[in-house]
Coordinates of N, CA and C in Angstrom, one line a residue:
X204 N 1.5 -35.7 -11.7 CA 2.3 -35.7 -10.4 C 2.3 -34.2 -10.0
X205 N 2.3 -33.9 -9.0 CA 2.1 -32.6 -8.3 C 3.2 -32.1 -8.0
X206 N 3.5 -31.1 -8.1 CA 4.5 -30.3 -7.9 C 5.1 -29.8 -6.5
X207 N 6.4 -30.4 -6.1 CA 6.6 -30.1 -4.9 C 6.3 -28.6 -4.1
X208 N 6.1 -28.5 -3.2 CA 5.8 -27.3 -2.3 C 7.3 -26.2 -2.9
X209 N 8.1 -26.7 -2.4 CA 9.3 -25.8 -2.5 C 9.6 -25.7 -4.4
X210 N 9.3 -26.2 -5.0 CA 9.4 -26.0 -6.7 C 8.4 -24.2 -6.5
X211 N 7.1 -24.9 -6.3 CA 6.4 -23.9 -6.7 C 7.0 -22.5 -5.5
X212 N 7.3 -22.4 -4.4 CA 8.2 -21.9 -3.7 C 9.4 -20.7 -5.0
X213 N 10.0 -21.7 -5.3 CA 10.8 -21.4 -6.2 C 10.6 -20.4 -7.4
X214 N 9.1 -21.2 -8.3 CA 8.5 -20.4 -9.1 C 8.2 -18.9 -8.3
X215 N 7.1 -19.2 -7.5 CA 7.0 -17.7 -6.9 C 7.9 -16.9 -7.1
X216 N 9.1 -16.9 -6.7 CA 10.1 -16.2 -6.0 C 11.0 -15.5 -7.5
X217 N 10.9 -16.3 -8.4 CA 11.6 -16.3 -9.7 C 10.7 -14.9 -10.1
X218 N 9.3 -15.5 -10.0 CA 8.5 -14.0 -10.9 C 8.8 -12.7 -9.7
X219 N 8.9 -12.4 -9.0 CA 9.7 -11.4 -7.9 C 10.8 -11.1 -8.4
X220 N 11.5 -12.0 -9.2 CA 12.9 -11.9 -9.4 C 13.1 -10.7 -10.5
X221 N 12.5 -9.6 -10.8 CA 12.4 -8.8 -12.0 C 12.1 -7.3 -11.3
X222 N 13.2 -6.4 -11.6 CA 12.9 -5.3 -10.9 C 11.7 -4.3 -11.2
X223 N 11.3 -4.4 -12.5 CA 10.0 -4.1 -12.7 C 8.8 -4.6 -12.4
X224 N 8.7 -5.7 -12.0 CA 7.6 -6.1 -11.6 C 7.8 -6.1 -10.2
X225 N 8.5 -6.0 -9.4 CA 8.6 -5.7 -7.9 C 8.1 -3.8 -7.5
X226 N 8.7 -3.5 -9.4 CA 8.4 -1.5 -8.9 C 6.8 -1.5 -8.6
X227 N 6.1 -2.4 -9.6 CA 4.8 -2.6 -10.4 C 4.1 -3.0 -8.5
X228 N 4.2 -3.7 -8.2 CA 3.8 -4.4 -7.0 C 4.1 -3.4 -5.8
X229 N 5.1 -2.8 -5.6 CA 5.1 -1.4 -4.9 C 4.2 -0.1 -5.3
X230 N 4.4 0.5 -6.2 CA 3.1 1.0 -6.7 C 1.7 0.9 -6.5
X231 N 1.6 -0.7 -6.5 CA 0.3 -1.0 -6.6 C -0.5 -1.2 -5.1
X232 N 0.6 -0.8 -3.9 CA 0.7 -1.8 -2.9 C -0.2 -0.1 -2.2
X233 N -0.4 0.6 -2.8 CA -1.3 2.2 -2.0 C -2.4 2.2 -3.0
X234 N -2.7 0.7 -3.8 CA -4.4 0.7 -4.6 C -3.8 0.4 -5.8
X235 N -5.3 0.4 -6.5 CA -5.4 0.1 -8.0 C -4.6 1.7 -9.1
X236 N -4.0 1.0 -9.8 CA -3.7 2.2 -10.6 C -3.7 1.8 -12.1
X237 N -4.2 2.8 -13.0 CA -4.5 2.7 -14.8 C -2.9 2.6 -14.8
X238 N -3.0 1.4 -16.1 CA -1.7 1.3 -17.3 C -0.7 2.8 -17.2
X239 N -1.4 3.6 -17.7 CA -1.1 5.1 -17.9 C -0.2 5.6 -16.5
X240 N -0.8 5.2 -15.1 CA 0.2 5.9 -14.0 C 1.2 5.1 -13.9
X241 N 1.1 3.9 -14.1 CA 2.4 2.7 -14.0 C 3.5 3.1 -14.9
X242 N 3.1 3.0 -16.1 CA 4.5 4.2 -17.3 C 4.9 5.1 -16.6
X243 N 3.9 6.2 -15.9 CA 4.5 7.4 -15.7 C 5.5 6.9 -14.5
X244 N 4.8 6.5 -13.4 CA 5.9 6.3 -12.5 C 7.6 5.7 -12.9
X245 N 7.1 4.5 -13.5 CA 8.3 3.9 -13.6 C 9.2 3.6 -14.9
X246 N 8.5 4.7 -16.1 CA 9.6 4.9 -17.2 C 9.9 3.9 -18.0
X247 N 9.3 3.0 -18.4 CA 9.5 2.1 -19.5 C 9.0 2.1 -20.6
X248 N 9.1 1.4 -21.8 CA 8.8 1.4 -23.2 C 7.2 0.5 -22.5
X249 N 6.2 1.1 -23.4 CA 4.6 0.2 -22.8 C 4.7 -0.8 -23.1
X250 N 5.6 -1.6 -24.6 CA 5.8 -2.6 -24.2 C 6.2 -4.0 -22.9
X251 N 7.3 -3.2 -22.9 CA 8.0 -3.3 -21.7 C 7.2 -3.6 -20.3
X252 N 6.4 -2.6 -20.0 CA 5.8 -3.0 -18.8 C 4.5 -3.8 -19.3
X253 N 3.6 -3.6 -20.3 CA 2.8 -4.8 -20.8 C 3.2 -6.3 -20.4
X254 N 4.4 -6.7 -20.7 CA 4.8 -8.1 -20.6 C 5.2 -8.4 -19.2
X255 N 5.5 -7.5 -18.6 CA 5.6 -7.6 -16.9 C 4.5 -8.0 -16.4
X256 N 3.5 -7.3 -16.7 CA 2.3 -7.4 -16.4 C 1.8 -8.5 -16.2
X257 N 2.0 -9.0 -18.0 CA 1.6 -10.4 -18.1 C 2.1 -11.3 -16.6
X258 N 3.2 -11.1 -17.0 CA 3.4 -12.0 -16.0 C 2.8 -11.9 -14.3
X259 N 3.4 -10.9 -14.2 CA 1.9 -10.7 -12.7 C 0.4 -11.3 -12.9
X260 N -0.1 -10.8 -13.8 CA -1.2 -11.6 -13.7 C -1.3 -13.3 -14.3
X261 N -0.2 -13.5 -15.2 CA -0.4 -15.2 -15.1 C -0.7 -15.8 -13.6
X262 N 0.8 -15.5 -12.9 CA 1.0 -16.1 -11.4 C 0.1 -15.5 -10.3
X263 N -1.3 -14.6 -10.7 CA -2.2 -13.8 -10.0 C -1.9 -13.0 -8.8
X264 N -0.4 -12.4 -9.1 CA -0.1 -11.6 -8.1 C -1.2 -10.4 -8.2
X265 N -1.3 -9.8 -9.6 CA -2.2 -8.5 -9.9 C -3.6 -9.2 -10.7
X266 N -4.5 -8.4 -10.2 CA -5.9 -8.6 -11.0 C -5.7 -7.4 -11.9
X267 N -6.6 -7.3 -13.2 CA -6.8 -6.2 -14.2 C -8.3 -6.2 -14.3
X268 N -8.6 -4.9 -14.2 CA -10.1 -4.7 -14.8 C -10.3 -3.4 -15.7
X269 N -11.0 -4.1 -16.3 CA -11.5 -2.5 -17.4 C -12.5 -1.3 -16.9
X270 N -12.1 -0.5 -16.9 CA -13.0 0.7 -17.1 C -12.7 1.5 -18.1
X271 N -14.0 1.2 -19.0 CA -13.9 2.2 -20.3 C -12.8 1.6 -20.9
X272 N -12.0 2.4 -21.1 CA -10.8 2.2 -22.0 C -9.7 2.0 -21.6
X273 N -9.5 1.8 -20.3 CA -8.9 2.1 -19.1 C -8.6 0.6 -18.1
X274 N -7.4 0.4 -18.6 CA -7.1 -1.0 -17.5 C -6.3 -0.8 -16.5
X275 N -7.0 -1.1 -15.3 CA -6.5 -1.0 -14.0 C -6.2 -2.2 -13.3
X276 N -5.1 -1.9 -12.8 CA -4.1 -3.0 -12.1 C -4.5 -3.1 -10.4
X277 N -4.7 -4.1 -9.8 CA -4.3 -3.9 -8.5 C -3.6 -5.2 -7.6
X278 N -3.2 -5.3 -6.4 CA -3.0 -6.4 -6.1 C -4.1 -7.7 -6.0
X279 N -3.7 -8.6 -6.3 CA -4.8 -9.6 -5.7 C -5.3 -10.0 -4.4
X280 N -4.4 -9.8 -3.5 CA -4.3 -9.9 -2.3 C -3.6 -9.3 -1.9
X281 N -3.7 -8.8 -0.2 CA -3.0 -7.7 0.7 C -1.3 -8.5 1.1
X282 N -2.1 -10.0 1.1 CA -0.5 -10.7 1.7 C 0.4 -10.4 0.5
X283 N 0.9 -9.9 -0.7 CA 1.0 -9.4 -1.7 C 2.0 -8.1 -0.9
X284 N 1.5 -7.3 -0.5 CA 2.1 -5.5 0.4 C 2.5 -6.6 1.4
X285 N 2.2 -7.4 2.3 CA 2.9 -7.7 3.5 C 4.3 -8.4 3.0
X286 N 4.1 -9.0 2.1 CA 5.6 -10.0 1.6 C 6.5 -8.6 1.2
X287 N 6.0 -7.9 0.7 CA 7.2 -6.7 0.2 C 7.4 -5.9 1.6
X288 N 6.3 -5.6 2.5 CA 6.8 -5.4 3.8 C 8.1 -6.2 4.6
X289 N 7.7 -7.4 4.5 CA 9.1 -8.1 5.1 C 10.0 -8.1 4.4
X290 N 9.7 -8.0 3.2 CA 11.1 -7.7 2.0 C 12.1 -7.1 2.3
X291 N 11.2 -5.7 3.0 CA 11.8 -4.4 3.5 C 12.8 -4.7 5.2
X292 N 11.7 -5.2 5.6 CA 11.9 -5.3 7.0 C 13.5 -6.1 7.2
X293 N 13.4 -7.4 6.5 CA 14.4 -7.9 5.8 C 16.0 -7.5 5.8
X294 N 15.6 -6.9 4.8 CA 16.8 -6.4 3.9 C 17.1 -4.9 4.9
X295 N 16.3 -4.3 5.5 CA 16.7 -3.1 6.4 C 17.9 -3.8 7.6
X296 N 17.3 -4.7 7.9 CA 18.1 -5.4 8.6 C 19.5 -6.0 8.6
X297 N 19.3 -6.5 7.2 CA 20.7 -7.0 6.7 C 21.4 -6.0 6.3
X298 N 21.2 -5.0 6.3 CA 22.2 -3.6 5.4 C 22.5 -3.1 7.1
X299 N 21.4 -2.9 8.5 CA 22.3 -2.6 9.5 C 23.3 -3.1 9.6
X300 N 23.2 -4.7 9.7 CA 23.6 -5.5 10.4 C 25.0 -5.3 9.5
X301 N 25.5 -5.4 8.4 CA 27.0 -5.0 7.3 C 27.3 -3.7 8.0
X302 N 26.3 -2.4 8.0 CA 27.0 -1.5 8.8 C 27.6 -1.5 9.6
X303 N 27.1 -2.4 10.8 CA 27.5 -2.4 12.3 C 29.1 -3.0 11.7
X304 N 28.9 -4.1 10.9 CA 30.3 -4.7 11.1 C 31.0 -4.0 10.2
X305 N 31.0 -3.2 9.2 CA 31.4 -2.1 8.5 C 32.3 -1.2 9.4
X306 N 31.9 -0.8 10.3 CA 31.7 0.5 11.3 C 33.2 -0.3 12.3
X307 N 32.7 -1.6 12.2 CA 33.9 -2.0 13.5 C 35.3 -2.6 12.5
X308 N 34.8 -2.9 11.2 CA 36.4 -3.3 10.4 C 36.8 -1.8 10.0
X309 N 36.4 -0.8 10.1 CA 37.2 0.7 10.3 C 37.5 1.1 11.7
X310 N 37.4 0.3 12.5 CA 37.5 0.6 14.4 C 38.5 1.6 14.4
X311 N 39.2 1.6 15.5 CA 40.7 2.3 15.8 C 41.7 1.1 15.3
X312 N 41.2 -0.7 15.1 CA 42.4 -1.5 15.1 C 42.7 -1.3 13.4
X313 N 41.9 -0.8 13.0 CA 41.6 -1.2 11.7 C 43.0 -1.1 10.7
X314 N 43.5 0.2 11.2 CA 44.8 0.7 10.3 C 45.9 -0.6 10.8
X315 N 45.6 -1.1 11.8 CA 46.9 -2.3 12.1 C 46.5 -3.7 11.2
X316 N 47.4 -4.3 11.5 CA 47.2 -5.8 10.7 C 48.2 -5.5 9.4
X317 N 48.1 -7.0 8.2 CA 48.8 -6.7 7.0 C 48.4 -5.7 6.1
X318 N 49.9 -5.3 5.4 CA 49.5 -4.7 4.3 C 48.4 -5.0 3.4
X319 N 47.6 -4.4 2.2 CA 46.9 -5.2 1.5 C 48.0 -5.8 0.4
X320 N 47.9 -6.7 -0.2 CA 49.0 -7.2 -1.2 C 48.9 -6.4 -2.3
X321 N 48.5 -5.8 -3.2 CA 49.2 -4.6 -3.8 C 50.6 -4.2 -3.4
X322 N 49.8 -3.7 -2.3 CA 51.1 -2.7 -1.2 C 52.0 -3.7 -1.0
X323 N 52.1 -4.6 -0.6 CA 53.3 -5.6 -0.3 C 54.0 -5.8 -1.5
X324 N 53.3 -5.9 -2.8 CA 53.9 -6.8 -4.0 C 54.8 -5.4 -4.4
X325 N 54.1 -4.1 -4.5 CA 55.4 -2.9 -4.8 C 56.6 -3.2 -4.1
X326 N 55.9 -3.3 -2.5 CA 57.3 -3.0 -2.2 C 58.5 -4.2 -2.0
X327 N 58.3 -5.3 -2.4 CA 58.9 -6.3 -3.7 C 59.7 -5.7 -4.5
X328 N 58.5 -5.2 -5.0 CA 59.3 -5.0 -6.4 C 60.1 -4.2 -6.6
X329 N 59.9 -2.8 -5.8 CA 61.0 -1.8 -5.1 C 62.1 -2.1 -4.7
X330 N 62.4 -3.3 -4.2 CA 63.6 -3.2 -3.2 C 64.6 -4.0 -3.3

């Protein structure tokens, strides 16, 4: 039996779900780069990013190819940098959009309305 559209949806989105392998995919999103730059950039035990890896290339986000002694990572595809483009585009969006309303629950009205309850329960207890 085949696996619903939105399962595999799901899977996708699950292997994204790991912040090393989203650094790995950023990284990788300006070309191919050796094992060796991946460590340096992003500071993990080589185990550590090894098994990330794996997983990128199970779900064929990243291809690996040898040169010499030398395993190089790259994306498998560009839609790959466009999904982390909208990621960006995204999420830039949603952090204005909390600003704006950020910006207006500190307005001029802001100081009026109720106490927070802290403040109320002292002064309870005060009096």
């Amino acid at each position: 039996m085949a696996v619903p559209l939105y399962q595999a949806k799901a899977e996708f989105f699950r292997t994204l779900g790991h912040p090393v392998r989203i650094r790995v995919l950023e990284l990788l999103q300006d070309g191919p780069r050796p094992v060796r730059e991946l460590l340096a950039e992003i500071g993990i035990e080589p185990s550590n990013l090894s098994q990330q890896l794996a997983v990128l290339r199970r779900t064929q986000l990243v291809v690996a190819t040898r040169e010499g002694n030398t395993v190089v990572y790259a994306l498998s595809t560009p839609d790959v940098a466009e999904l982390l483009r909208a990621a960006r585009r995204i999420l830039t969006e949603l952090i204005t959009d909390q600003g704006a309303l950020l910006t207006e629950l500190r307005g001029p009205g802001a100081a009026e309305g109720p106490a927070p309850a802290s403040t109320a329960s002292r002064a309870d207890e005060d009096g």
